[in-house]
Every structure is written in C-alpha cells, then in structure tokens.
PDB file of C-alpha atoms in Angstrom:
ATOM      1  CA  UNK E  35      -0.201  -0.100  -0.370  1.00 66.00           C
ATOM      2  CA  UNK E  36       2.047   2.700   0.943  1.00 64.00           C
ATOM      3  CA  UNK E  37       4.624   2.227  -1.899  1.00 72.00           C
ATOM      4  CA  UNK E  38       1.174   2.627  -4.392  1.00 76.00           C
ATOM      5  CA  UNK E  39       1.060   5.488  -2.548  1.00 69.00           C
ATOM      6  CA  UNK E  40       5.007   7.350  -2.939  1.00 67.00           C
ATOM      7  CA  UNK E  41       4.028   6.639  -6.189  1.00 71.00           C
ATOM      8  CA  UNK E  42       1.317   8.583  -6.413  1.00 72.00           C
ATOM      9  CA  UNK E  43       2.718  11.089  -4.834  1.00 67.00           C
ATOM     10  CA  UNK E  44       5.253  11.173  -6.880  1.00 66.00           C
ATOM     11  CA  UNK E  45       3.191  12.030  -9.715  1.00 69.00           C
ATOM     12  CA  UNK E  46       0.598  13.737  -8.718  1.00 69.00           C
ATOM     13  CA  UNK E  47       1.816  17.444  -7.058  1.00 68.00           C
ATOM     14  CA  UNK E  48       0.140  18.913  -4.190  1.00 73.00           C
ATOM     15  CA  UNK E  49      -1.524  15.948  -3.632  1.00 77.00           C
ATOM     16  CA  UNK E  50      -2.092  14.524  -0.530  1.00 81.00           C
ATOM     17  CA  UNK E  51      -2.472  10.505   1.539  1.00 82.00           C
ATOM     18  CA  UNK E  52      -3.211   9.388   4.652  1.00 86.00           C
ATOM     19  CA  UNK E  53      -2.990   6.084   5.207  1.00 85.00           C
ATOM     20  CA  UNK E  54      -3.601   3.351   8.666  1.00 89.00           C
ATOM     21  CA  UNK E  55      -1.824   0.435   9.996  1.00 86.00           C
ATOM     22  CA  UNK E  56      -1.031  -2.136  12.267  1.00 90.00           C
ATOM     23  CA  UNK E  57       2.276  -2.813  13.017  1.00 88.00           C
ATOM     24  CA  UNK E  58       4.455  -4.302  15.527  1.00 92.00           C
ATOM     25  CA  UNK E  59       5.856  -2.254  18.355  1.00 89.00           C
ATOM     26  CA  UNK E  60       8.967  -4.024  19.620  1.00 91.00           C
ATOM     27  CA  UNK E  61       7.891  -5.130  22.752  1.00 93.00           C
ATOM     28  CA  UNK E  62       5.779  -7.401  20.985  1.00 92.00           C
ATOM     29  CA  UNK E  63       2.587  -5.762  20.777  1.00 91.00           C
ATOM     30  CA  UNK E  64       0.732  -4.760  17.644  1.00 92.00           C
ATOM     31  CA  UNK E  65      -0.310  -0.973  17.700  1.00 93.00           C
ATOM     32  CA  UNK E  66      -2.595   0.451  14.421  1.00 92.00           C
ATOM     33  CA  UNK E  67      -0.873   4.067  12.735  1.00 91.00           C
ATOM     34  CA  UNK E  68      -1.715   6.693  10.679  1.00 92.00           C
ATOM     35  CA  UNK E  69      -0.095   7.870   8.106  1.00 86.00           C
ATOM     36  CA  UNK E  70      -0.454  11.323   5.824  1.00 85.00           C
ATOM     37  CA  UNK E  71       1.974  11.860   3.469  1.00 83.00           C
ATOM     38  CA  UNK E  72       2.025  15.064   1.222  1.00 81.00           C
ATOM     39  CA  UNK E  73       3.361  15.841  -1.616  1.00 77.00           C
ATOM     40  CA  UNK E  74       5.733  19.123  -0.627  1.00 72.00           C
ATOM     41  CA  UNK E  75       6.029  20.448  -4.536  1.00 64.00           C
ATOM     42  CA  UNK E  76       4.244  21.346  -7.671  1.00 64.00           C
ATOM     43  CA  UNK E  77       7.380  19.960  -9.909  1.00 62.00           C
ATOM     44  CA  UNK E  78       7.389  16.495  -9.562  1.00 56.00           C
ATOM     45  CA  UNK E  79      11.731  16.717 -10.907  1.00 64.00           C
ATOM     46  CA  UNK E  80      12.628  17.817  -7.308  1.00 62.00           C
ATOM     47  CA  UNK E  81      10.714  14.560  -5.128  1.00 60.00           C
ATOM     48  CA  UNK E  82       9.796  16.661  -1.893  1.00 73.00           C
ATOM     49  CA  UNK E  83       7.606  14.768   0.431  1.00 74.00           C
ATOM     50  CA  UNK E  84       6.539  15.089   4.541  1.00 78.00           C
ATOM     51  CA  UNK E  85       5.256  12.236   6.534  1.00 82.00           C
ATOM     52  CA  UNK E  86       3.579  12.378   9.960  1.00 87.00           C
ATOM     53  CA  UNK E  87       3.203   9.081  11.634  1.00 89.00           C
ATOM     54  CA  UNK E  88       0.541   8.622  14.853  1.00 93.00           C
ATOM     55  CA  UNK E  89      -0.296   5.907  16.654  1.00 91.00           C
ATOM     56  CA  UNK E  90      -4.590   5.347  17.022  1.00 92.00           C
ATOM     57  CA  UNK E  91      -4.798   2.363  18.950  1.00 89.00           C
ATOM     58  CA  UNK E  92      -6.433   4.037  22.015  1.00 93.00           C
ATOM     59  CA  UNK E  93      -8.818   6.130  18.696  1.00 92.00           C
ATOM     60  CA  UNK E  94      -9.177   1.996  17.165  1.00 92.00           C
ATOM     61  CA  UNK E  95      -9.704  -0.186  20.848  1.00 90.00           C
ATOM     62  CA  UNK E  96     -12.843   3.330  21.299  1.00 91.00           C
ATOM     63  CA  UNK E  97     -14.239   2.480  17.442  1.00 92.00           C
ATOM     64  CA  UNK E  98     -13.991  -1.339  18.027  1.00 90.00           C
ATOM     65  CA  UNK E  99     -15.611  -0.888  21.813  1.00 90.00           C
ATOM     66  CA  UNK E 100     -18.739   1.082  19.851  1.00 90.00           C
ATOM     67  CA  UNK E 101     -19.445  -1.171  17.395  1.00 90.00           C
ATOM     68  CA  UNK E 102     -19.900  -3.641  20.193  1.00 89.00           C
ATOM     69  CA  UNK E 103     -22.037  -1.642  21.360  1.00 87.00           C
ATOM     70  CA  UNK E 104     -24.211  -0.996  18.733  1.00 87.00           C
ATOM     71  CA  UNK E 105     -24.546  -4.464  17.563  1.00 89.00           C
ATOM     72  CA  UNK E 106     -25.109  -5.407  21.244  1.00 88.00           C
ATOM     73  CA  UNK E 107     -27.703  -2.946  21.176  1.00 82.00           C
ATOM     74  CA  UNK E 108     -29.277  -3.519  17.391  1.00 84.00           C
ATOM     75  CA  UNK E 109     -29.278  -7.102  18.872  1.00 85.00           C
ATOM     76  CA  UNK E 110     -31.882  -6.623  21.697  1.00 80.00           C
ATOM     77  CA  UNK E 111     -33.709  -3.673  19.724  1.00 77.00           C
ATOM     78  CA  UNK E 112     -34.088  -6.242  17.176  1.00 82.00           C
ATOM     79  CA  UNK E 113     -35.510  -9.246  19.829  1.00 83.00           C
ATOM     80  CA  UNK E 114     -37.548  -7.902  22.151  1.00 87.00           C
ATOM     81  CA  UNK E 115     -41.016  -8.854  21.991  1.00 90.00           C
ATOM     82  CA  UNK E 116     -42.099  -5.005  23.291  1.00 93.00           C
ATOM     83  CA  UNK E 117     -42.915  -2.887  21.007  1.00 94.00           C
ATOM     84  CA  UNK E 118     -40.007   0.139  21.161  1.00 95.00           C
ATOM     85  CA  UNK E 119     -39.780   3.225  18.666  1.00 96.00           C
ATOM     86  CA  UNK E 120     -38.029   6.671  18.468  1.00 97.00           C
ATOM     87  CA  UNK E 121     -38.956   9.038  17.649  1.00 98.00           C
ATOM     88  CA  UNK E 122     -38.742  12.957  16.873  1.00 98.00           C
ATOM     89  CA  UNK E 123     -42.510  14.867  18.016  1.00 98.00           C
ATOM     90  CA  UNK E 124     -42.694  18.070  15.823  1.00 98.00           C
ATOM     91  CA  UNK E 125     -44.047  21.817  16.636  1.00 97.00           C
ATOM     92  CA  UNK E 126     -45.919  23.997  14.716  1.00 96.00           C
ATOM     93  CA  UNK E 127     -44.417  27.409  14.905  1.00 95.00           C
ATOM     94  CA  UNK E 128     -46.592  28.050  17.899  1.00 95.00           C
ATOM     95  CA  UNK E 129     -45.013  25.983  20.440  1.00 94.00           C
ATOM     96  CA  UNK E 130     -47.663  23.044  19.473  1.00 96.00           C
ATOM     97  CA  UNK E 131     -47.147  19.366  18.903  1.00 97.00           C
ATOM     98  CA  UNK E 132     -48.858  18.394  15.697  1.00 97.00           C
ATOM     99  CA  UNK E 133     -47.524  14.709  14.402  1.00 98.00           C
ATOM    100  CA  UNK E 134     -44.594  12.978  14.734  1.00 98.00           C
ATOM    101  CA  UNK E 135     -41.674  11.182  12.290  1.00 98.00           C
ATOM    102  CA  UNK E 136     -40.317   8.092  13.408  1.00 98.00           C
ATOM    103  CA  UNK E 137     -37.128   7.647  14.051  1.00 97.00           C
ATOM    104  CA  UNK E 138     -36.160   4.318  14.684  1.00 94.00           C
ATOM    105  CA  UNK E 139     -39.090   0.656  15.117  1.00 96.00           C
ATOM    106  CA  UNK E 140     -38.358  -2.873  15.773  1.00 94.00           C
ATOM    107  CA  UNK E 141     -40.047  -5.228  14.868  1.00 94.00           C
ATOM    108  CA  UNK E 142     -42.653  -6.359  17.974  1.00 95.00           C
ATOM    109  CA  UNK E 143     -43.359  -2.388  16.865  1.00 95.00           C
ATOM    110  CA  UNK E 144     -44.851  -3.333  13.672  1.00 94.00           C
ATOM    111  CA  UNK E 145     -46.309  -6.335  14.516  1.00 93.00           C
ATOM    112  CA  UNK E 146     -48.100  -4.187  17.854  1.00 94.00           C
ATOM    113  CA  UNK E 147     -49.645  -0.841  16.079  1.00 95.00           C
ATOM    114  CA  UNK E 148     -49.727  -2.690  12.542  1.00 94.00           C
ATOM    115  CA  UNK E 149     -47.830   0.508  11.734  1.00 95.00           C
ATOM    116  CA  UNK E 150     -45.648  -1.106   8.163  1.00 94.00           C
ATOM    117  CA  UNK E 151     -42.887   0.465   7.291  1.00 95.00           C
ATOM    118  CA  UNK E 152     -43.179   3.336   9.431  1.00 97.00           C
ATOM    119  CA  UNK E 153     -39.269   4.520  10.077  1.00 97.00           C
ATOM    120  CA  UNK E 154     -38.763   8.318   7.965  1.00 97.00           C
ATOM    121  CA  UNK E 155     -42.321   8.776   8.594  1.00 98.00           C
ATOM    122  CA  UNK E 156     -44.541  10.863  10.134  1.00 98.00           C
ATOM    123  CA  UNK E 157     -47.720   9.575  12.068  1.00 98.00           C
ATOM    124  CA  UNK E 158     -50.249  11.635  10.080  1.00 97.00           C
ATOM    125  CA  UNK E 159     -48.965  10.624   6.791  1.00 97.00           C
ATOM    126  CA  UNK E 160     -50.038   6.624   7.862  1.00 97.00           C
ATOM    127  CA  UNK E 161     -52.665   7.776  10.018  1.00 97.00           C
ATOM    128  CA  UNK E 162     -54.604  10.749   9.392  1.00 96.00           C
ATOM    129  CA  UNK E 163     -56.903  10.599  11.671  1.00 96.00           C
ATOM    130  CA  UNK E 164     -55.265   9.607  14.293  1.00 96.00           C
ATOM    131  CA  UNK E 165     -56.129  10.953  17.819  1.00 96.00           C
ATOM    132  CA  UNK E 166     -55.166  14.213  19.093  1.00 96.00           C
ATOM    133  CA  UNK E 167     -54.384  12.572  23.064  1.00 96.00           C
ATOM    134  CA  UNK E 168     -51.125  10.282  21.228  1.00 97.00           C
ATOM    135  CA  UNK E 169     -49.459  14.621  19.840  1.00 97.00           C
ATOM    136  CA  UNK E 170     -49.977  16.232  23.052  1.00 97.00           C
ATOM    137  CA  UNK E 171     -49.031  13.605  25.386  1.00 97.00           C
ATOM    138  CA  UNK E 172     -45.149  12.983  23.267  1.00 98.00           C
ATOM    139  CA  UNK E 173     -45.453  16.432  23.130  1.00 97.00           C
ATOM    140  CA  UNK E 174     -45.364  16.973  26.654  1.00 97.00           C
ATOM    141  CA  UNK E 175     -42.301  14.580  27.247  1.00 98.00           C
ATOM    142  CA  UNK E 176     -40.064  15.865  24.830  1.00 97.00           C
ATOM    143  CA  UNK E 177     -40.528  19.156  26.205  1.00 96.00           C
ATOM    144  CA  UNK E 178     -40.788  18.219  29.753  1.00 96.00           C
ATOM    145  CA  UNK E 179     -37.511  15.787  29.769  1.00 97.00           C
ATOM    146  CA  UNK E 180     -40.884  13.906  32.124  1.00 97.00           C
ATOM    147  CA  UNK E 181     -41.488  10.309  31.718  1.00 98.00           C
ATOM    148  CA  UNK E 182     -45.344   9.173  31.030  1.00 97.00           C
ATOM    149  CA  UNK E 183     -46.302   5.022  31.602  1.00 97.00           C
ATOM    150  CA  UNK E 184     -50.287   5.568  29.729  1.00 96.00           C
ATOM    151  CA  UNK E 185     -52.816   3.417  28.854  1.00 95.00           C
ATOM    152  CA  UNK E 186     -54.547   4.885  25.983  1.00 94.00           C
ATOM    153  CA  UNK E 187     -56.712   4.122  22.712  1.00 94.00           C
ATOM    154  CA  UNK E 188     -55.535   4.354  19.369  1.00 95.00           C
ATOM    155  CA  UNK E 189     -59.095   3.869  17.051  1.00 95.00           C
ATOM    156  CA  UNK E 190     -57.275   4.849  13.819  1.00 94.00           C
ATOM    157  CA  UNK E 191     -55.522   1.682  14.573  1.00 94.00           C
ATOM    158  CA  UNK E 192     -57.280  -1.463  14.735  1.00 93.00           C
ATOM    159  CA  UNK E 193     -58.389  -0.559  18.256  1.00 93.00           C
ATOM    160  CA  UNK E 194     -55.754  -1.295  19.408  1.00 94.00           C
ATOM    161  CA  UNK E 195     -54.922   0.155  23.392  1.00 95.00           C
ATOM    162  CA  UNK E 196     -51.840   0.478  24.158  1.00 96.00           C
ATOM    163  CA  UNK E 197     -49.899   0.224  27.420  1.00 96.00           C
ATOM    164  CA  UNK E 198     -46.732   3.239  27.156  1.00 97.00           C
ATOM    165  CA  UNK E 199     -44.014   3.576  29.388  1.00 97.00           C
ATOM    166  CA  UNK E 200     -42.676   7.468  26.771  1.00 98.00           C
ATOM    167  CA  UNK E 201     -39.600   8.935  27.340  1.00 98.00           C
ATOM    168  CA  UNK E 202     -37.426  11.894  26.156  1.00 98.00           C
ATOM    169  CA  UNK E 203     -34.311  10.747  25.004  1.00 96.00           C
ATOM    170  CA  UNK E 204     -31.303  12.818  23.772  1.00 95.00           C
ATOM    171  CA  UNK E 205     -30.874  16.642  24.249  1.00 94.00           C
ATOM    172  CA  UNK E 206     -33.941  18.037  24.850  1.00 92.00           C
ATOM    173  CA  UNK E 207     -33.905  20.701  22.394  1.00 94.00           C
ATOM    174  CA  UNK E 208     -33.282  17.121  19.722  1.00 96.00           C
ATOM    175  CA  UNK E 209     -37.796  16.579  20.480  1.00 97.00           C
ATOM    176  CA  UNK E 210     -37.471  13.000  21.009  1.00 98.00           C
ATOM    177  CA  UNK E 211     -39.020   9.715  22.265  1.00 98.00           C
ATOM    178  CA  UNK E 212     -39.570   6.371  23.696  1.00 97.00           C
TER     179      UNK E 212
END
C-alpha cells in the first residue's frame, strides 16, 4: 500500500494521502498507526514529501468498543417482544405538537401497531385521523423530559389499546421520545 501511495504522490504534486496500518511494536504488541503523506512541491522532479505518523491504537479500540456496543443494542432492539420506537416530535410555529416522525422502530412495534415501514415517516402520513392525545402526550414529554406511563386507545389503528412507557431521549432540543 505504501509503495503505491508514494508512487501516486510522486506523480501528483499537491496530493495528500492518509493511510492506516497495523504494526508490531518493539515490545511485541500490535499497534495501529495513521500516516499522512503530502507532496511538498509542485515540481515532480524535486520530489519533496512531508510524512507524519501517529499512534491511533486507542482510537481504534474505542471504535471497536462502540461497534460492539451498537451490535449488542441492535440485536436487543430487534429481538425484544415489546414494541419500541423512537420518534421526533414535530411542533408548529406556536410550539404545539402536531405530529411525530418515526426514527426507529423494532419488528415488535410493527406487529403490535400494524404500522408498516414507519421509519422515516410521520404519524399523520401513516394515519391522518390518529387521536390528538398521542401528539399532546409525546409533545409534553419532549418538552419537560418527564417520563410517563399511560394507557391509551388508538381507534384508527384497529381499536388497539396500548400500555406505554414513554421518555425523552437525547438532548431537550432534539425533541425525541422513546
């Protein structure tokens, strides 16, 4: 990889290339390094090169830990039998909640609600007649950050009655409720 990068730099003045690579440290451990290589001169005959290399092992470890955590979350999210969703509450110009957009839903949510392909869509798009109490409740939770447990009917979702625990997720300004 490095040979190809140096050849490319030699033939393209002004170019900068970044590479990540594993190396064995003198103590026998494996480390990750990031090298940045830049052509210094516009004249390829001069052949100047600036190289910087830094140890990025801790960053790589943190990325791997995050990836493992995301995989665990995703597995749990997809397999639980409780319906779960994250919505972004939509407020009008007067600050009143008027709709919400589904950001994430799990398969159980689809089974329990009957709403298909909801991710990315607004509730009023999926069911324009949906009862106002849903918008009011989620709007209140998004604003105050106070979680609520409640039971409410959804007549236009097949007359289902839902037992819900809803709470704000993320920063207050994100207006997200799970």
